[in-house]
GROMACS .gro file of C-alpha atoms in nm:
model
  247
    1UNK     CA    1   7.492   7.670   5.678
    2UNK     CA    2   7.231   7.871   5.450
    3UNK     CA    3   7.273   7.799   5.118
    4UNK     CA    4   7.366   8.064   4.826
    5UNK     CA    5   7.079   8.048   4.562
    6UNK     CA    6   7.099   8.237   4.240
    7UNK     CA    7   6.793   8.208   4.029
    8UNK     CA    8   6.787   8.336   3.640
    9UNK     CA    9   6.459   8.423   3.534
   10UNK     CA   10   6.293   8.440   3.891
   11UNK     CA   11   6.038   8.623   3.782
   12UNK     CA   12   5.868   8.266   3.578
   13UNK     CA   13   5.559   8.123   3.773
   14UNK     CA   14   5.774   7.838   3.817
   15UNK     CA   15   6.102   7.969   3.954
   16UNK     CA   16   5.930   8.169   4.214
   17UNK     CA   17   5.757   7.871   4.387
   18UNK     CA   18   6.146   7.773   4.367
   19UNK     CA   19   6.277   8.066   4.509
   20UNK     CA   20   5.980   8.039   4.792
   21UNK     CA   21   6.072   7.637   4.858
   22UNK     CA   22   6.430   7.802   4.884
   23UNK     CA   23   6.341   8.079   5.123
   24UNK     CA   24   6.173   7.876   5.391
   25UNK     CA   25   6.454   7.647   5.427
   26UNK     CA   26   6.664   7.962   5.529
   27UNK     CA   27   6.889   8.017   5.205
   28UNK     CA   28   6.988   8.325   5.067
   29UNK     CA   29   6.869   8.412   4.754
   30UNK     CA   30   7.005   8.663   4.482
   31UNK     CA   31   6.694   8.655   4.202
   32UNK     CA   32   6.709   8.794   3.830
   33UNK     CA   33   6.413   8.841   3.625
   34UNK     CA   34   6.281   9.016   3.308
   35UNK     CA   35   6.031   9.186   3.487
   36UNK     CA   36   6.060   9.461   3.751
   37UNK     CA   37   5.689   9.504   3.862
   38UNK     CA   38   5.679   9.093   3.939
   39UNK     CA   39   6.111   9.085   4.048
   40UNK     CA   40   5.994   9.394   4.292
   41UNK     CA   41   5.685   9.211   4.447
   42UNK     CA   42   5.888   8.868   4.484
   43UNK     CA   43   6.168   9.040   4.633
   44UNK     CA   44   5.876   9.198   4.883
   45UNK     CA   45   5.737   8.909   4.926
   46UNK     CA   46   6.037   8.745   5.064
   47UNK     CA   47   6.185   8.972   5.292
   48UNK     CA   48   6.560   8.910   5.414
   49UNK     CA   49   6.642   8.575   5.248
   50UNK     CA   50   6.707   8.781   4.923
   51UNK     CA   51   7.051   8.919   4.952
   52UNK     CA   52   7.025   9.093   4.594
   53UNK     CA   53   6.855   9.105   4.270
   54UNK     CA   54   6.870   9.240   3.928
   55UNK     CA   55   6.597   9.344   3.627
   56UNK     CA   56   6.751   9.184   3.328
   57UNK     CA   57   6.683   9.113   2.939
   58UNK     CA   58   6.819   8.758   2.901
   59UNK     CA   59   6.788   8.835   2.547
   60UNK     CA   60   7.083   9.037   2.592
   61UNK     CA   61   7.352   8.810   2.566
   62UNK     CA   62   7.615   9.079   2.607
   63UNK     CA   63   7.548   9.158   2.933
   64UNK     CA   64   7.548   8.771   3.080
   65UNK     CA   65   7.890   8.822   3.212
   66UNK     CA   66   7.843   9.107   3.394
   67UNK     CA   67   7.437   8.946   3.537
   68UNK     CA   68   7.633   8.667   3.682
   69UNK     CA   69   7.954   8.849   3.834
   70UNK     CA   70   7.680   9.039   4.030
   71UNK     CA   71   7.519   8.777   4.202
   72UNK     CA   72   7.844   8.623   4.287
   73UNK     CA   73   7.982   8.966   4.439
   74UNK     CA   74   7.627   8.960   4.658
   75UNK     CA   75   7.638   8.585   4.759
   76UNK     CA   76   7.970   8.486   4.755
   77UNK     CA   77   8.019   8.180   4.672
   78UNK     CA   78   7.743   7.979   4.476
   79UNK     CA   79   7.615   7.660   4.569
   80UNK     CA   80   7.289   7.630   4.335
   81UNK     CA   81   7.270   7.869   4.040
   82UNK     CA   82   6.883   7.810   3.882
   83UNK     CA   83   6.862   7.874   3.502
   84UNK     CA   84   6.465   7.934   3.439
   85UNK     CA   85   6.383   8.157   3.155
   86UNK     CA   86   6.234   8.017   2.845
   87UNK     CA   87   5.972   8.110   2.540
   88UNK     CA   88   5.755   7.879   2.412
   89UNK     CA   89   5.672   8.133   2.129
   90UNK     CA   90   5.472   8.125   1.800
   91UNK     CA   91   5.538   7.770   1.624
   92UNK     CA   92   5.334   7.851   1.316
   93UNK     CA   93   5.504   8.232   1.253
   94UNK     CA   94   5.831   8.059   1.325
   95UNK     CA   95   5.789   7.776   1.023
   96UNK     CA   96   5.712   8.153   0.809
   97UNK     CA   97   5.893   8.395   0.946
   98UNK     CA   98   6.263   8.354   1.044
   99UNK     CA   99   6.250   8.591   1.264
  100UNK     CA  100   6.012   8.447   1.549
  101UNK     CA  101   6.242   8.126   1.487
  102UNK     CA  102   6.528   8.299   1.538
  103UNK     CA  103   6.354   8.462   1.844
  104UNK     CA  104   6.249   8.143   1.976
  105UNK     CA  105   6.660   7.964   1.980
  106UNK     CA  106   6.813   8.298   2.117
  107UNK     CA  107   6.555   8.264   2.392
  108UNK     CA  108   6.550   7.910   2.484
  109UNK     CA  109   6.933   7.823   2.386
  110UNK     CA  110   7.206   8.099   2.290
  111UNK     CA  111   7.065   8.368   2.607
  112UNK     CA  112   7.105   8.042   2.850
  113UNK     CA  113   7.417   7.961   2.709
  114UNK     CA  114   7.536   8.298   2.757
  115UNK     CA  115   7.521   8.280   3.100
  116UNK     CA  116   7.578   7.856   3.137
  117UNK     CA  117   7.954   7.960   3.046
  118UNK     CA  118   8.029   8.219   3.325
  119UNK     CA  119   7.834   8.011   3.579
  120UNK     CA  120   8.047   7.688   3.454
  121UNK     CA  121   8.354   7.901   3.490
  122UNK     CA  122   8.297   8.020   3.836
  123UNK     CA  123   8.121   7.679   4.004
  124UNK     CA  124   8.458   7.543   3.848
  125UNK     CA  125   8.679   7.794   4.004
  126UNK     CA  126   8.513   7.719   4.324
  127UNK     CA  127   8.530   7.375   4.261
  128UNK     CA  128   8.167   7.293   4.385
  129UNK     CA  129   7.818   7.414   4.365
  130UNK     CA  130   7.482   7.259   4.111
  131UNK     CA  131   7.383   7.426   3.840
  132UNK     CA  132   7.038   7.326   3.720
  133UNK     CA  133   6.877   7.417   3.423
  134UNK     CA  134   6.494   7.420   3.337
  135UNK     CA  135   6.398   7.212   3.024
  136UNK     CA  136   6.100   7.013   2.897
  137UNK     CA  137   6.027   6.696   2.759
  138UNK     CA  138   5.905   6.838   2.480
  139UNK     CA  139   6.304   6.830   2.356
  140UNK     CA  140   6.273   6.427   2.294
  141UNK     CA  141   6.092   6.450   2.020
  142UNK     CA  142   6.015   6.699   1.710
  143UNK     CA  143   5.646   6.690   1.725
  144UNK     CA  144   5.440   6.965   1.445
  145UNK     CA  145   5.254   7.161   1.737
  146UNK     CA  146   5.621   7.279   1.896
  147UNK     CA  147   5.912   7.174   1.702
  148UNK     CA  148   6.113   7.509   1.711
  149UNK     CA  149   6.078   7.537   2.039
  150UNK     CA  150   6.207   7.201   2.105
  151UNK     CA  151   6.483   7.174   1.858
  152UNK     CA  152   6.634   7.504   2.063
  153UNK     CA  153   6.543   7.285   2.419
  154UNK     CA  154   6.749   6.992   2.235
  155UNK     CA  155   7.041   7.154   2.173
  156UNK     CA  156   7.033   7.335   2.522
  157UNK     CA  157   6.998   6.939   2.682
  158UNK     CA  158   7.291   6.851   2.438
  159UNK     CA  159   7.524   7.151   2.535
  160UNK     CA  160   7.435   7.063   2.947
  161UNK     CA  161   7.580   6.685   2.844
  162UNK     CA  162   7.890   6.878   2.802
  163UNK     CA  163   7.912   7.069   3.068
  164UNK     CA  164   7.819   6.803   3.277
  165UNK     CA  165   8.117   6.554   3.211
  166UNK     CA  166   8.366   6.886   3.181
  167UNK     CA  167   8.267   7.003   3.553
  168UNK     CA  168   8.234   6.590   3.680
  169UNK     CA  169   8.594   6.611   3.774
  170UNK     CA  170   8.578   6.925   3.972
  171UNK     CA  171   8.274   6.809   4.180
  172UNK     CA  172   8.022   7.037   4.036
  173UNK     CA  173   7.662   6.894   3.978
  174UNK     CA  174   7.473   7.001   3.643
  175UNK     CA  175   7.129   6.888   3.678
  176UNK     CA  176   6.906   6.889   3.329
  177UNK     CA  177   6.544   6.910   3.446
  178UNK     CA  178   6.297   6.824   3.191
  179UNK     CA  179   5.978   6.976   3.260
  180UNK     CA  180   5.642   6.823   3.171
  181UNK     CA  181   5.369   7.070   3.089
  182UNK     CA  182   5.234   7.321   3.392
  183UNK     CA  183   4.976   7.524   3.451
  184UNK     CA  184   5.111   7.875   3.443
  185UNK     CA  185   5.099   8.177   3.277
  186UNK     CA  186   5.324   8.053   2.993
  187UNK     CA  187   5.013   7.728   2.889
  188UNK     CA  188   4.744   7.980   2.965
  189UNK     CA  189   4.619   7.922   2.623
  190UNK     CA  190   4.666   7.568   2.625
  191UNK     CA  191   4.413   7.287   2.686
  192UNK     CA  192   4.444   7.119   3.022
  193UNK     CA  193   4.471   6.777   3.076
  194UNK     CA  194   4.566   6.523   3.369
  195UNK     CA  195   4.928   6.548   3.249
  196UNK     CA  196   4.953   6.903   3.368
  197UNK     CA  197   5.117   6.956   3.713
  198UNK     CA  198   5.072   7.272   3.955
  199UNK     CA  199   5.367   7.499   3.967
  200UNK     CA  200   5.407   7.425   4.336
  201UNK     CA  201   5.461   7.122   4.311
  202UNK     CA  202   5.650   7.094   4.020
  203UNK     CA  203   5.900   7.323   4.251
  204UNK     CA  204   5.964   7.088   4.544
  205UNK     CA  205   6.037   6.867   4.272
  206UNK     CA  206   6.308   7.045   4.094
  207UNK     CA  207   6.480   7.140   4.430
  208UNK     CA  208   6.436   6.763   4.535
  209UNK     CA  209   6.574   6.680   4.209
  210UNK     CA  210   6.904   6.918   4.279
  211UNK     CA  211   6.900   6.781   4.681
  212UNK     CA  212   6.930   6.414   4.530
  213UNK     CA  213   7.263   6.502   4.274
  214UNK     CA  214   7.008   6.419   3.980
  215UNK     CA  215   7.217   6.455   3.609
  216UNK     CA  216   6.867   6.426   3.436
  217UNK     CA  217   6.539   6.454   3.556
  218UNK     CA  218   6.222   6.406   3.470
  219UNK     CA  219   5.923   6.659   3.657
  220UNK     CA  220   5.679   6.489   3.707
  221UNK     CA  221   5.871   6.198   3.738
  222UNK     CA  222   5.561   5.984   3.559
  223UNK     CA  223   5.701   6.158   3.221
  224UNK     CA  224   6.001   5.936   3.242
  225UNK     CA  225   5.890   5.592   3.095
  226UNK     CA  226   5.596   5.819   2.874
  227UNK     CA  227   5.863   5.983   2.698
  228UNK     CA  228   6.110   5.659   2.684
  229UNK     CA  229   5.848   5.545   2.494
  230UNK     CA  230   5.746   5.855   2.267
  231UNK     CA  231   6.108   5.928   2.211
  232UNK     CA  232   6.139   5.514   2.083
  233UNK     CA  233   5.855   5.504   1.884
  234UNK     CA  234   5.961   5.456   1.491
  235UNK     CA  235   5.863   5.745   1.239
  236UNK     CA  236   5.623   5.593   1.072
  237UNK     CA  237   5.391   5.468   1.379
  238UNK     CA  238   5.449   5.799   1.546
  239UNK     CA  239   5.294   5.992   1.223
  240UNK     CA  240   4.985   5.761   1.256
  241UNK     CA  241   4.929   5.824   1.609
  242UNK     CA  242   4.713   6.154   1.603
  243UNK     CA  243   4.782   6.272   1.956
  244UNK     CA  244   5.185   6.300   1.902
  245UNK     CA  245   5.192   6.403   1.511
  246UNK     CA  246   4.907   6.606   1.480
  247UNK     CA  247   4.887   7.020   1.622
   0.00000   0.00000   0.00000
């Protein structure tokens, strides 16, 4: 049978190669994103495997509820619900200005969690279903060049822990994918190096990832033993090693 995809924040670079890696395996997709002009051209672009969609501020925390009890009327039942919004923001205005910091966690922890609970709720109700959220392995480690945005990734892998081990029992799969850097939109200003993947690929990986029941995973998978050994190295050696503790 097709399966039921909802995607949050389908309008990303990376969650649309998702939604296309979706679409030609025949499931049915019900896509949210922040902005109509590129949610109207997706939803174009793929024709009748989208079942429903919705413009939405994920900023807007109040109207979570309601954002997820839509795509749940259109599908039905869920069996992968895709959290993909993020903001890397401004890390020098946010260690000034407490509002860009504040900006920066609502984006990339309390709007997620807003909609983490009703999606837990209902993938428990059903008693099935993977819910996958996009991170980065940025979170391992406070580094000067992006530390508020990874403190708020940190807390969001911390929180998916949780859920994880509450929704074990009732067979539901909570997959934490942490994201290396990509080439998209989002790094545009950002020198490129070999350690940046194409969004394309770093899509078959994430729905490989949630194919293969994986609790954690690391896209590209190389950033698993790089960050095993960033995230192990002590204080003081990681201050003298210019590439990790400098901007």
């Amino acid at each position: 049978m097709a399966q039921n995809v909802a995607i949050f924040g389908a309008t990303s670079a990376i969650a649309q190669e998702v939604a296309r890696v979706y679409a030609a395996r025949g499931a049915r997709l019900y896509l949210v994103g922040r902005s109509t002009d590129k949610l109207g051209a997706l939803v174009a672009e793929l024709g009748g495997a989208v079942v429903g969609s919705r413009a939405q501020d994920f900023d807007d925390t109040a109207a979570a509820d309601g954002c997820v009890a839509a795509a749940v009327a259109a599908l039905g039942q869920l069996d992968v619900a895709l959290i993909a919004h993020g903001l890397l923001g401004d890390q020098l205005r946010s260690e000034s200005e407490l509002a860009e910091a504040e900006q920066i966690a609502r984006t990339n922890y309390l709007s997620v969690m807003a909609l983490l609970i009703p999606l837990a709720n209902q993938l428990e109700q059903q008693r099935s279903g993977h819910l996958a959220v996009l991170s980065t392995v940025a979170a391992e480690r406070g580094r000067p060049r992006n530390y508020t945005y990874a403190a708020a990734k940190s807390a969001l892998n911390t929180y998916l822990q949780g859920v994880r081990s509450r929704l074990y029992a009732a067979g539901v799969h909570v997959h934490t994918i942490k994201l290396g850097p990509v080439d998209t939109p989002m790094t545009v200003s950002h020198h490129k190096n070999a350690l940046f993947a194409a969004a394309p690929t770093v899509a078959k990986q994430i729905v490989k990832a949630v194919d293969a029941r994986r609790a954690e995973a690391y896209v590209p998978g190389f950033w698993r033993p790089i960050m095993f050994t960033v995230r192990n190295l002590p204080e003081l050696v990681f201050q003298r090693i210019a590439a990790l503790s400098q901007r």
